[in-house]
Structures are given as C-alpha cells and as structure tokens.
C-alpha cells in the first residue's frame, strides 16, 4: 500500500512539474513575441491572457507618458476604441431582456427626430452595421471638427439626428458605422432615464468589479493613470490629444485587468443571460439571406480551426484588441498607446503559443504560378469608396498595386487562387471576384467594383459655372468653390483647401477621405443647382448652391 501511495504521489508530482514546465516555456515564448514589437524608451503595451478564469500570462511594456517616463502598469487606463461597442450592444440587450425595448423595433420609436429617413431602420440594423446610416466620422470632418476639438456626446447626437439620407437600403449590405452605436447609446439613455455612462457603470462595471473603467462623457474630467496616445513621425514621437467625449461607438477608458473581467463574464456569467450572449455571438444576415461575420457588437471567424470571437479598437494613437476562444475559455486582451502598433500580430501569436496543441497548422498549399498573361485579367481600376480608386497593374510575372493617379507601385505577393497579399498592412490581402475584388484590410472587408475611367481634362470644363457657395442644413456647414490656378478648389472656414480633380462629367474626386467625390447637380434648365458630397462612409450629402 505504501508503494502504491508513493507511486501515485510520484505521478502527481511529475504531472504538476510537467504542467509548470510547460507554462514556463509558454511564458518565455510569449515574452519573446512581445520583444519583437518593442524597443526601449517608447510608448508601450499591456497584455493579459486568461484561461478558465485564471491569469496565465500578463505583461506590461513601455511608457504611458513619455514626457515624464511613467511606465505602463496594471492600473494604466487605455482608450479601447470600438471594443466599447460590446458594452453598448450588451446594454441594449439588457434592456430588451427586461422588456423595455425590442431590437427589431424601428429606431424612430425612440429617436422620433429621424422620421424623415427614406427607409425603416431598426435597432438591430444599428447593432450589426447594416443600417446604411452615414458615418459620424465623415460628417464631423465635413463640419470641420477633428479629435483636437472638444466635441461632446450631445453635439454628436444632434448632428446625427439631423440626417435625412442613407447610404443604402437597410439590410442590403454590411458597412461598419460608428453613428449607429452613438445613437444606440442615446437610446439606452432615453429608455433607462440615466446617461449611458451612468447606466454602464451601474449595470456592468459595478457588478463585475471593473473599478478602473469608465465611459468618458465629460471631456474635462481628469482620469487617473491614463495612458497618453502617440504617433511616430521621422523617428520622433508626437502626442495625439483626444478631446472628444463621444460614447457608444468608443469612449471607454479601461485597464487590461478590467477588460479580462468583462471577457470572463461570457464564460462564467455574473450579469446578463444565456439568451443575451447567444444573440451577441450569432452571425447576422442580410435581407437576401447572406451571412455576414458580424454579430451584435462582436465579430466571428475561424482561426486555424478554432472559432474565435473578437473586436478591435483604435482611436487617436490608441490600439486595442479583445479576443475570445470560447471552446477553450481562453481570453486575450491587448492595448497599446502608439498609432503604428498592430495588436492582431500579438493576439493571434498568443493563440499559437497557449493553444499550440489545439490549433490546426495550415497545410502548405501550392501557390499558383502566374504569368503576365494570366495576370492581365486583374488589371484595371477599382472603386473602393466614392472617390477612392485603386489600380492593379501586371508587369512581367507580378501584380502591382497603386493608388489611382499615383506612380508609386507596390508588388503583391501571391497568396492563393485569385488572391494576393497586401504587404503594406499585416493580415491584409486582395481577393478578386467576377466583377471586382474584396479588400481584406486587417479585420475589415471592403468590396470594390471594377470600373472604366476616362476622366476629362480641366480645359474642357466650364469652371465658372461651378463656383459659388454651397450649403447643407444636415451638417450645418458650407463650402465655397473657387477657381485657383485653373482648378476648382473647395474652401471652408475650418478645413484646409481641397483640390478637385475631374473624374467624369460634373464629377470630381479629391485626396480627402470625407470628401472623396463631389458630384455637381443640375436643374431642369441645365444650370448647376448644388452638389452631392460623398466620403468613405457617408454618401450623397446634398449641398444646395446659394450663390
């Protein structure tokens, strides 16, 4: 019997030793992974890996404040950008669970100011980015506001509630839109009777003991242990202030530890319900039945055979990523405070380390051997957004990418059948389709159609009939179009002058995302009576000609 006890004890001791040894090796690998992305005396990152509710890896690198060289710690608060959308979706579903609203209801029930929209938009359309609503970033930029300006939640909501047009019929396509989540926060406030920040604090942060988290709806509020955001230019770091206090789509200041508490609630429910989490983790579909990867406040995909649920976030110089592998109860939270930091590399690298025995390493596939003749079918111009065109060029036996009208070319390595890597951005590629391509840009997907461009020259355009002042009541701003150096220039009280380049009859493009295309309109007499301005995510905002 004594021998038996000794044998069992030996086995248990060896098992514990092997487990600790494995954990030590994984920790070393994780630290090595972080070392690849950081150097001394720079902004930094905070990383946490949780498995079965327990911290199995945590590390902080770099500085939250470069001026005073304050290190990043467990108490450092980051702006986590669009990860905020998970909390907004959860808040809406909490209210639905209590019978106070339904996500299938029209938004005008709670936002009657929007009764002038041409189509019915539901709360669910906002939640899964299929509403067709114009994006707040473009609208705010058209107005002349930037992150440097103090912009409140009330100002942003008022701007959105004045909109009369949509980009497309709701439910017919997926288009990521921050506006919907800003207005969802407003719905939470109107239904609950308290501000969105107060609602989340009381209903989420307090019960989950997220003591270092807040939604900032007051731009003047001092936030203890806040990481500042930075951008690197010419080997120097510059501070990027964030003076907006917009919540719902963004606005969450939190620590890596608090983010982990939130992620753990999906595995071990403290607040919410199974029905809420099922809705948050079920892919949405369009009107035609097509499945899209976005659920409600979260996105889903398969990584090396594992089902992962995630959301990234970026605001000013902040970059964050929250990823969950529900089957293995593994949660990864990453935050950084410099613009060039890409958290995807670390997040998925940590999956490779801590779930190495469970992932499916892809079989190395034989890549197509394209010749110049084969590549010719990909050549041409593609419209990604209104006014944003990209060009594909076949040269010898390689395919090259360039921005439309730009001479600089980028070689695209072959990734697969009709698929090419976009090396300028990690985890990005082009996949060509019958009539265009899909641009996979990190976690975003942009469909682009192939077009034939034959732009006119300025000499063939009567510039004088385009000049004048153009006004819009939805954005409450105006632009004056003037002639300068034989070109049409858009001038504004706050924005820099914008050069218009002809792309078609009465249509022009620019290098500015929020004014990618300007299309002049004519009345029944053929005279110019206005223009429609389209940005990357806000289409056909009409400006009438007042002079």
Short mmCIF file of N, CA, C and O in Angstrom, two decimals, residues 363-470:
data_model
loop_
_atom_site.label_atom_id
_atom_site.label_comp_id
_atom_site.label_asym_id
_atom_site.label_seq_id
_atom_site.Cartn_x
_atom_site.Cartn_y
_atom_site.Cartn_z
N UNK A 363 -2.01 23.44 -43.94
CA UNK A 363 -1.15 22.69 -44.86
C UNK A 363 -0.60 23.65 -45.90
O UNK A 363 -1.34 24.44 -46.48
N UNK A 364 0.68 23.59 -46.10
CA UNK A 364 1.30 24.49 -47.06
C UNK A 364 0.76 24.18 -48.45
O UNK A 364 0.92 23.06 -48.97
N UNK A 365 0.07 25.15 -49.02
CA UNK A 365 -0.55 24.93 -50.32
C UNK A 365 0.37 25.38 -51.44
O UNK A 365 1.20 26.28 -51.27
N UNK A 366 0.19 24.75 -52.55
CA UNK A 366 0.98 25.11 -53.72
C UNK A 366 0.38 26.36 -54.34
O UNK A 366 -0.81 26.40 -54.70
N UNK A 367 1.17 27.41 -54.44
CA UNK A 367 0.67 28.67 -54.94
C UNK A 367 0.61 28.67 -56.47
O UNK A 367 1.46 28.05 -57.13
N UNK A 368 -0.39 29.35 -57.03
CA UNK A 368 -0.47 29.45 -58.49
C UNK A 368 0.78 30.11 -59.07
O UNK A 368 1.35 31.02 -58.45
N UNK A 369 1.17 29.67 -60.20
CA UNK A 369 2.33 30.25 -60.89
C UNK A 369 1.83 31.16 -62.00
O UNK A 369 1.60 30.73 -63.12
N UNK A 370 1.60 32.42 -61.65
CA UNK A 370 1.01 33.35 -62.60
C UNK A 370 2.05 33.87 -63.60
O UNK A 370 3.18 34.19 -63.23
N UNK A 371 1.62 33.97 -64.83
CA UNK A 371 2.42 34.60 -65.87
C UNK A 371 1.81 35.97 -66.16
O UNK A 371 0.70 36.28 -65.71
N UNK A 372 2.52 36.76 -66.91
CA UNK A 372 2.00 38.09 -67.26
C UNK A 372 0.64 37.97 -67.95
O UNK A 372 -0.29 38.75 -67.67
N UNK A 373 0.49 36.97 -68.79
CA UNK A 373 -0.78 36.77 -69.50
C UNK A 373 -1.90 36.45 -68.52
O UNK A 373 -3.02 36.96 -68.65
N UNK A 374 -1.63 35.61 -67.52
CA UNK A 374 -2.64 35.25 -66.52
C UNK A 374 -3.05 36.46 -65.68
O UNK A 374 -4.22 36.58 -65.27
N UNK A 375 -2.09 37.34 -65.41
CA UNK A 375 -2.33 38.47 -64.52
C UNK A 375 -3.10 39.61 -65.20
O UNK A 375 -3.65 40.47 -64.52
N UNK A 376 -3.14 39.60 -66.52
CA UNK A 376 -3.81 40.68 -67.25
C UNK A 376 -5.28 40.81 -66.85
O UNK A 376 -5.84 41.91 -66.88
N UNK A 377 -5.91 39.70 -66.47
CA UNK A 377 -7.34 39.75 -66.12
C UNK A 377 -7.60 40.57 -64.86
O UNK A 377 -8.73 41.01 -64.61
N UNK A 378 -6.55 40.76 -64.04
CA UNK A 378 -6.71 41.54 -62.81
C UNK A 378 -6.45 43.02 -63.02
O UNK A 378 -6.75 43.84 -62.14
N UNK A 379 -5.88 43.38 -64.13
CA UNK A 379 -5.52 44.77 -64.38
C UNK A 379 -6.76 45.66 -64.45
O UNK A 379 -7.84 45.23 -64.84
N UNK A 380 -6.57 46.91 -64.05
CA UNK A 380 -7.64 47.88 -64.17
C UNK A 380 -7.81 48.71 -62.92
O UNK A 380 -7.04 48.61 -61.96
N UNK A 381 -8.84 49.55 -62.97
CA UNK A 381 -9.16 50.44 -61.85
C UNK A 381 -10.36 49.89 -61.07
O UNK A 381 -11.30 49.35 -61.67
N UNK A 382 -10.32 50.05 -59.75
CA UNK A 382 -11.38 49.55 -58.88
C UNK A 382 -11.80 50.67 -57.92
O UNK A 382 -10.96 51.35 -57.35
N UNK A 383 -13.13 50.83 -57.76
CA UNK A 383 -13.63 51.82 -56.80
C UNK A 383 -13.92 51.14 -55.48
O UNK A 383 -14.76 50.24 -55.40
N UNK A 384 -13.22 51.56 -54.43
CA UNK A 384 -13.41 51.01 -53.09
C UNK A 384 -14.48 51.81 -52.36
O UNK A 384 -15.42 51.25 -51.79
N UNK A 385 -14.33 53.13 -52.34
CA UNK A 385 -15.31 54.06 -51.79
C UNK A 385 -15.58 55.11 -52.86
O UNK A 385 -14.81 55.22 -53.83
N UNK A 386 -16.64 55.90 -52.72
CA UNK A 386 -16.83 57.00 -53.66
C UNK A 386 -15.60 57.90 -53.69
O UNK A 386 -15.21 58.47 -52.68
N UNK A 387 -14.98 57.98 -54.84
CA UNK A 387 -13.80 58.82 -54.99
C UNK A 387 -12.48 58.14 -54.70
O UNK A 387 -11.43 58.67 -55.04
N UNK A 388 -12.52 56.96 -54.08
CA UNK A 388 -11.28 56.24 -53.79
C UNK A 388 -11.12 55.10 -54.79
O UNK A 388 -11.87 54.12 -54.77
N UNK A 389 -10.15 55.26 -55.67
CA UNK A 389 -9.88 54.26 -56.68
C UNK A 389 -8.49 53.69 -56.48
O UNK A 389 -7.57 54.41 -56.07
N UNK A 390 -8.34 52.42 -56.77
CA UNK A 390 -7.03 51.79 -56.75
C UNK A 390 -6.80 51.14 -58.11
O UNK A 390 -7.76 50.84 -58.84
N UNK A 391 -5.55 50.97 -58.46
CA UNK A 391 -5.19 50.45 -59.78
C UNK A 391 -4.32 49.21 -59.64
O UNK A 391 -3.39 49.18 -58.83
N UNK A 392 -4.64 48.18 -60.41
CA UNK A 392 -3.83 46.97 -60.48
C UNK A 392 -3.12 46.91 -61.82
O UNK A 392 -3.74 47.12 -62.87
N UNK A 393 -1.82 46.62 -61.77
CA UNK A 393 -1.00 46.59 -62.98
C UNK A 393 -0.23 45.29 -63.03
O UNK A 393 0.41 44.90 -62.05
N UNK A 394 -0.28 44.62 -64.17
CA UNK A 394 0.53 43.42 -64.39
C UNK A 394 1.83 43.83 -65.07
O UNK A 394 1.81 44.51 -66.10
N UNK A 395 2.93 43.44 -64.46
CA UNK A 395 4.24 43.76 -65.04
C UNK A 395 5.10 42.51 -64.98
O UNK A 395 5.34 41.96 -63.89
N UNK A 396 5.54 42.06 -66.13
CA UNK A 396 6.26 40.79 -66.25
C UNK A 396 5.39 39.69 -65.61
O UNK A 396 4.28 39.47 -66.05
N UNK A 397 5.86 39.03 -64.58
CA UNK A 397 5.07 37.94 -63.98
C UNK A 397 4.60 38.29 -62.57
O UNK A 397 4.40 37.41 -61.74
N UNK A 398 4.41 39.59 -62.31
CA UNK A 398 3.97 40.03 -60.99
C UNK A 398 2.82 41.02 -61.12
O UNK A 398 2.66 41.69 -62.15
N UNK A 399 2.01 41.10 -60.05
CA UNK A 399 0.91 42.06 -59.99
C UNK A 399 1.30 43.18 -59.03
O UNK A 399 1.85 42.92 -57.95
N UNK A 400 0.99 44.41 -59.42
CA UNK A 400 1.34 45.57 -58.62
C UNK A 400 0.09 46.39 -58.30
O UNK A 400 -0.85 46.46 -59.09
N UNK A 401 0.12 47.01 -57.12
CA UNK A 401 -0.95 47.88 -56.64
C UNK A 401 -0.44 49.31 -56.63
O UNK A 401 0.71 49.58 -56.31
N UNK A 402 -1.34 50.25 -56.98
CA UNK A 402 -1.01 51.65 -56.76
C UNK A 402 -2.29 52.45 -56.57
O UNK A 402 -3.37 52.05 -57.02
N UNK A 403 -2.17 53.53 -55.86
CA UNK A 403 -3.31 54.44 -55.72
C UNK A 403 -3.56 55.10 -57.07
O UNK A 403 -2.61 55.41 -57.81
N UNK A 404 -4.82 55.33 -57.38
CA UNK A 404 -5.16 55.91 -58.68
C UNK A 404 -4.49 57.26 -58.86
O UNK A 404 -4.55 58.12 -57.98
N UNK A 405 -3.81 57.44 -59.99
CA UNK A 405 -3.14 58.69 -60.28
C UNK A 405 -1.78 58.83 -59.66
O UNK A 405 -1.10 59.84 -59.85
N UNK A 406 -1.35 57.81 -58.91
CA UNK A 406 -0.04 57.83 -58.25
C UNK A 406 0.91 56.90 -58.99
O UNK A 406 0.51 55.82 -59.45
N UNK A 407 2.16 57.29 -59.10
CA UNK A 407 3.13 56.48 -59.85
C UNK A 407 3.80 55.41 -59.00
O UNK A 407 4.39 54.47 -59.54
N UNK A 408 3.74 55.53 -57.67
CA UNK A 408 4.40 54.56 -56.79
C UNK A 408 3.65 53.23 -56.81
O UNK A 408 2.44 53.18 -56.59
N UNK A 409 4.39 52.15 -57.05
CA UNK A 409 3.78 50.83 -57.15
C UNK A 409 4.23 49.93 -56.00
O UNK A 409 5.35 50.06 -55.50
N UNK A 410 3.36 49.00 -55.63
CA UNK A 410 3.66 48.04 -54.57
C UNK A 410 3.42 46.64 -55.12
O UNK A 410 2.32 46.31 -55.57
N UNK A 411 4.45 45.80 -55.05
CA UNK A 411 4.33 44.43 -55.55
C UNK A 411 3.47 43.60 -54.58
O UNK A 411 3.63 43.67 -53.36
N UNK A 412 2.56 42.81 -55.14
CA UNK A 412 1.65 41.99 -54.35
C UNK A 412 2.04 40.52 -54.45
O UNK A 412 1.86 39.90 -55.50
N UNK A 413 2.56 39.94 -53.37
CA UNK A 413 2.90 38.51 -53.40
C UNK A 413 1.65 37.65 -53.58
O UNK A 413 0.57 37.99 -53.08
N UNK A 414 1.81 36.54 -54.25
CA UNK A 414 0.69 35.62 -54.46
C UNK A 414 0.33 34.95 -53.14
O UNK A 414 1.20 34.47 -52.41
N UNK A 415 -0.97 34.93 -52.82
CA UNK A 415 -1.44 34.31 -51.59
C UNK A 415 -2.21 33.03 -51.86
O UNK A 415 -2.23 32.10 -51.06
N UNK A 416 -2.88 32.98 -53.00
CA UNK A 416 -3.67 31.81 -53.36
C UNK A 416 -4.32 32.03 -54.71
O UNK A 416 -3.96 32.94 -55.46
N UNK A 417 -5.30 31.21 -55.03
CA UNK A 417 -6.01 31.34 -56.29
C UNK A 417 -6.81 32.65 -56.30
O UNK A 417 -7.67 32.87 -55.46
N UNK A 418 -6.44 33.54 -57.24
CA UNK A 418 -7.09 34.86 -57.36
C UNK A 418 -6.92 35.72 -56.10
O UNK A 418 -7.70 36.62 -55.86
N UNK A 419 -5.88 35.43 -55.32
CA UNK A 419 -5.67 36.12 -54.05
C UNK A 419 -4.22 36.57 -53.93
O UNK A 419 -3.29 35.81 -54.22
N UNK A 420 -4.04 37.84 -53.45
CA UNK A 420 -2.71 38.41 -53.34
C UNK A 420 -2.58 39.16 -52.02
O UNK A 420 -3.53 39.80 -51.56
N UNK A 421 -1.41 39.06 -51.41
CA UNK A 421 -1.16 39.76 -50.15
C UNK A 421 -1.04 41.26 -50.39
O UNK A 421 -0.60 41.70 -51.46
N UNK A 422 -1.42 42.03 -49.38
CA UNK A 422 -1.20 43.48 -49.38
C UNK A 422 -0.16 43.75 -48.30
O UNK A 422 -0.49 43.95 -47.13
N UNK A 423 1.13 43.73 -48.65
CA UNK A 423 2.20 43.75 -47.64
C UNK A 423 2.31 45.05 -46.85
O UNK A 423 2.99 45.08 -45.83
N UNK A 424 1.63 46.10 -47.27
CA UNK A 424 1.70 47.36 -46.54
C UNK A 424 0.96 47.30 -45.22
O UNK A 424 1.14 48.17 -44.35
N UNK A 425 0.12 46.26 -45.05
CA UNK A 425 -0.66 46.14 -43.81
C UNK A 425 -0.74 44.67 -43.43
O UNK A 425 -1.10 43.82 -44.24
N UNK A 426 -0.38 44.35 -42.19
CA UNK A 426 -0.43 42.96 -41.73
C UNK A 426 -1.85 42.42 -41.81
O UNK A 426 -2.82 43.14 -41.62
N UNK A 427 -1.96 41.13 -42.10
CA UNK A 427 -3.25 40.43 -42.16
C UNK A 427 -4.17 41.03 -43.23
O UNK A 427 -5.38 41.11 -43.04
N UNK A 428 -3.58 41.48 -44.34
CA UNK A 428 -4.37 42.13 -45.39
C UNK A 428 -4.09 41.50 -46.75
O UNK A 428 -2.95 41.09 -47.03
N UNK A 429 -5.13 41.45 -47.59
CA UNK A 429 -4.97 40.85 -48.91
C UNK A 429 -6.11 41.28 -49.82
O UNK A 429 -7.13 41.80 -49.38
N UNK A 430 -5.92 41.03 -51.13
CA UNK A 430 -6.95 41.24 -52.13
C UNK A 430 -7.43 39.89 -52.64
O UNK A 430 -6.61 39.03 -52.96
N UNK A 431 -8.73 39.73 -52.73
CA UNK A 431 -9.30 38.53 -53.34
C UNK A 431 -10.19 38.99 -54.49
O UNK A 431 -11.18 39.68 -54.29
N UNK A 432 -9.80 38.60 -55.70
CA UNK A 432 -10.53 39.05 -56.88
C UNK A 432 -11.78 38.21 -57.11
O UNK A 432 -11.78 36.99 -56.90
N UNK A 433 -12.85 38.90 -57.51
CA UNK A 433 -14.13 38.25 -57.79
C UNK A 433 -14.46 38.46 -59.26
O UNK A 433 -13.67 39.04 -60.01
N UNK A 434 -15.65 38.02 -59.65
CA UNK A 434 -16.05 38.11 -61.06
C UNK A 434 -16.09 39.55 -61.55
O UNK A 434 -15.63 39.85 -62.65
N UNK A 435 -16.64 40.46 -60.73
CA UNK A 435 -16.81 41.85 -61.17
C UNK A 435 -15.99 42.85 -60.37
O UNK A 435 -16.22 44.05 -60.47
N UNK A 436 -15.07 42.37 -59.55
CA UNK A 436 -14.30 43.29 -58.74
C UNK A 436 -13.35 42.57 -57.82
O UNK A 436 -12.71 41.59 -58.21
N UNK A 437 -13.27 43.05 -56.59
CA UNK A 437 -12.39 42.41 -55.60
C UNK A 437 -12.91 42.71 -54.21
O UNK A 437 -13.71 43.63 -53.99
N UNK A 438 -12.45 41.93 -53.25
CA UNK A 438 -12.68 42.19 -51.83
C UNK A 438 -11.33 42.51 -51.20
O UNK A 438 -10.38 41.72 -51.31
N UNK A 439 -11.27 43.67 -50.59
CA UNK A 439 -10.03 44.10 -49.94
C UNK A 439 -10.16 43.77 -48.45
O UNK A 439 -10.90 44.41 -47.72
N UNK A 440 -9.44 42.74 -48.01
CA UNK A 440 -9.40 42.37 -46.60
C UNK A 440 -8.29 43.19 -45.95
O UNK A 440 -7.11 42.92 -46.16
N UNK A 441 -8.69 44.17 -45.16
CA UNK A 441 -7.75 45.11 -44.56
C UNK A 441 -7.76 44.89 -43.06
O UNK A 441 -8.65 45.36 -42.35
N UNK A 442 -6.80 44.09 -42.56
CA UNK A 442 -6.82 43.62 -41.17
C UNK A 442 -8.15 42.91 -40.93
O UNK A 442 -8.45 41.95 -41.59
N UNK A 443 -8.97 43.42 -40.00
CA UNK A 443 -10.26 42.78 -39.71
C UNK A 443 -11.40 43.36 -40.54
O UNK A 443 -12.54 42.94 -40.39
N UNK A 444 -11.11 44.34 -41.39
CA UNK A 444 -12.17 44.98 -42.17
C UNK A 444 -12.22 44.39 -43.58
O UNK A 444 -11.22 43.88 -44.10
N UNK A 445 -13.40 44.47 -44.18
CA UNK A 445 -13.60 43.94 -45.52
C UNK A 445 -14.27 45.00 -46.38
O UNK A 445 -15.35 45.48 -46.05
N UNK A 446 -13.61 45.36 -47.49
CA UNK A 446 -14.13 46.39 -48.37
C UNK A 446 -14.33 45.82 -49.77
O UNK A 446 -13.36 45.50 -50.46
N UNK A 447 -15.59 45.69 -50.22
CA UNK A 447 -15.81 45.26 -51.59
C UNK A 447 -15.52 46.41 -52.55
O UNK A 447 -15.82 47.57 -52.25
N UNK A 448 -14.94 46.10 -53.69
CA UNK A 448 -14.63 47.12 -54.69
C UNK A 448 -15.06 46.61 -56.06
O UNK A 448 -14.86 45.43 -56.39
N UNK A 449 -15.66 47.49 -56.84
CA UNK A 449 -16.09 47.10 -58.18
C UNK A 449 -15.11 47.62 -59.24
O UNK A 449 -14.52 48.69 -59.09
N UNK A 450 -14.97 46.85 -60.30
CA UNK A 450 -14.08 47.25 -61.38
C UNK A 450 -14.78 48.31 -62.22
O UNK A 450 -15.96 48.18 -62.55
N UNK A 451 -14.07 49.36 -62.54
CA UNK A 451 -14.65 50.47 -63.30
C UNK A 451 -13.73 50.84 -64.45
O UNK A 451 -12.54 50.51 -64.46
N UNK A 452 -14.31 51.53 -65.43
CA UNK A 452 -13.53 52.06 -66.55
C UNK A 452 -13.54 53.57 -66.42
O UNK A 452 -14.60 54.21 -66.45
N UNK A 453 -12.39 54.15 -66.24
CA UNK A 453 -12.28 55.60 -66.02
C UNK A 453 -11.73 56.28 -67.27
O UNK A 453 -10.73 55.82 -67.85
N UNK A 454 -12.38 57.34 -67.64
CA UNK A 454 -11.92 58.14 -68.78
C UNK A 454 -12.12 59.61 -68.42
O UNK A 454 -13.00 60.29 -68.95
N UNK A 455 -11.33 60.11 -67.48
CA UNK A 455 -11.58 61.45 -66.94
C UNK A 455 -11.34 62.55 -67.97
O UNK A 455 -10.42 62.46 -68.79
N UNK A 456 -12.18 63.58 -67.91
CA UNK A 456 -11.97 64.73 -68.79
C UNK A 456 -10.80 65.57 -68.29
O UNK A 456 -10.28 65.35 -67.20
N UNK A 457 -10.37 66.53 -69.08
CA UNK A 457 -9.30 67.44 -68.66
C UNK A 457 -9.93 68.77 -68.28
O UNK A 457 -11.04 69.12 -68.71
N UNK A 458 -9.25 69.52 -67.46
CA UNK A 458 -9.78 70.79 -66.97
C UNK A 458 -10.11 71.76 -68.11
O UNK A 458 -11.05 72.54 -68.04
N UNK A 459 -9.33 71.68 -69.18
CA UNK A 459 -9.53 72.62 -70.30
C UNK A 459 -10.91 72.45 -70.94
O UNK A 459 -11.43 73.38 -71.57
N UNK A 460 -11.52 71.28 -70.77
CA UNK A 460 -12.83 71.02 -71.38
C UNK A 460 -14.00 71.33 -70.45
O UNK A 460 -15.15 71.05 -70.77
N UNK A 461 -13.71 71.89 -69.27
CA UNK A 461 -14.74 72.14 -68.26
C UNK A 461 -14.94 73.64 -68.08
O UNK A 461 -13.98 74.41 -67.99
N UNK A 462 -16.21 74.06 -68.03
CA UNK A 462 -16.54 75.45 -67.73
C UNK A 462 -16.50 75.62 -66.22
O UNK A 462 -17.47 75.32 -65.51
N UNK A 463 -15.37 76.08 -65.72
CA UNK A 463 -15.18 76.17 -64.28
C UNK A 463 -16.06 77.24 -63.64
O UNK A 463 -16.47 77.11 -62.48
N UNK A 464 -16.36 78.29 -64.36
CA UNK A 464 -17.11 79.40 -63.78
C UNK A 464 -18.49 78.99 -63.30
O UNK A 464 -18.99 79.52 -62.30
N UNK A 465 -19.12 78.05 -64.01
CA UNK A 465 -20.47 77.67 -63.59
C UNK A 465 -20.46 76.82 -62.32
O UNK A 465 -21.50 76.59 -61.71
N UNK A 466 -19.28 76.34 -61.91
CA UNK A 466 -19.18 75.53 -60.69
C UNK A 466 -18.93 76.37 -59.45
O UNK A 466 -19.17 75.90 -58.33
N UNK A 467 -18.43 77.58 -59.64
CA UNK A 467 -18.06 78.40 -58.49
C UNK A 467 -19.29 78.88 -57.72
O UNK A 467 -20.39 78.97 -58.26
N UNK A 468 -19.10 79.16 -56.45
CA UNK A 468 -20.20 79.66 -55.62
C UNK A 468 -20.16 79.05 -54.23
O UNK A 468 -19.28 78.24 -53.90
N UNK A 469 -21.15 79.42 -53.43
CA UNK A 469 -21.26 78.91 -52.06
C UNK A 469 -22.32 77.82 -52.01
O UNK A 469 -23.44 78.01 -52.51
N UNK A 470 -21.99 76.71 -51.40
CA UNK A 470 -22.89 75.55 -51.32
C UNK A 470 -23.13 75.24 -49.84
O UNK A 470 -22.19 75.12 -49.06
#
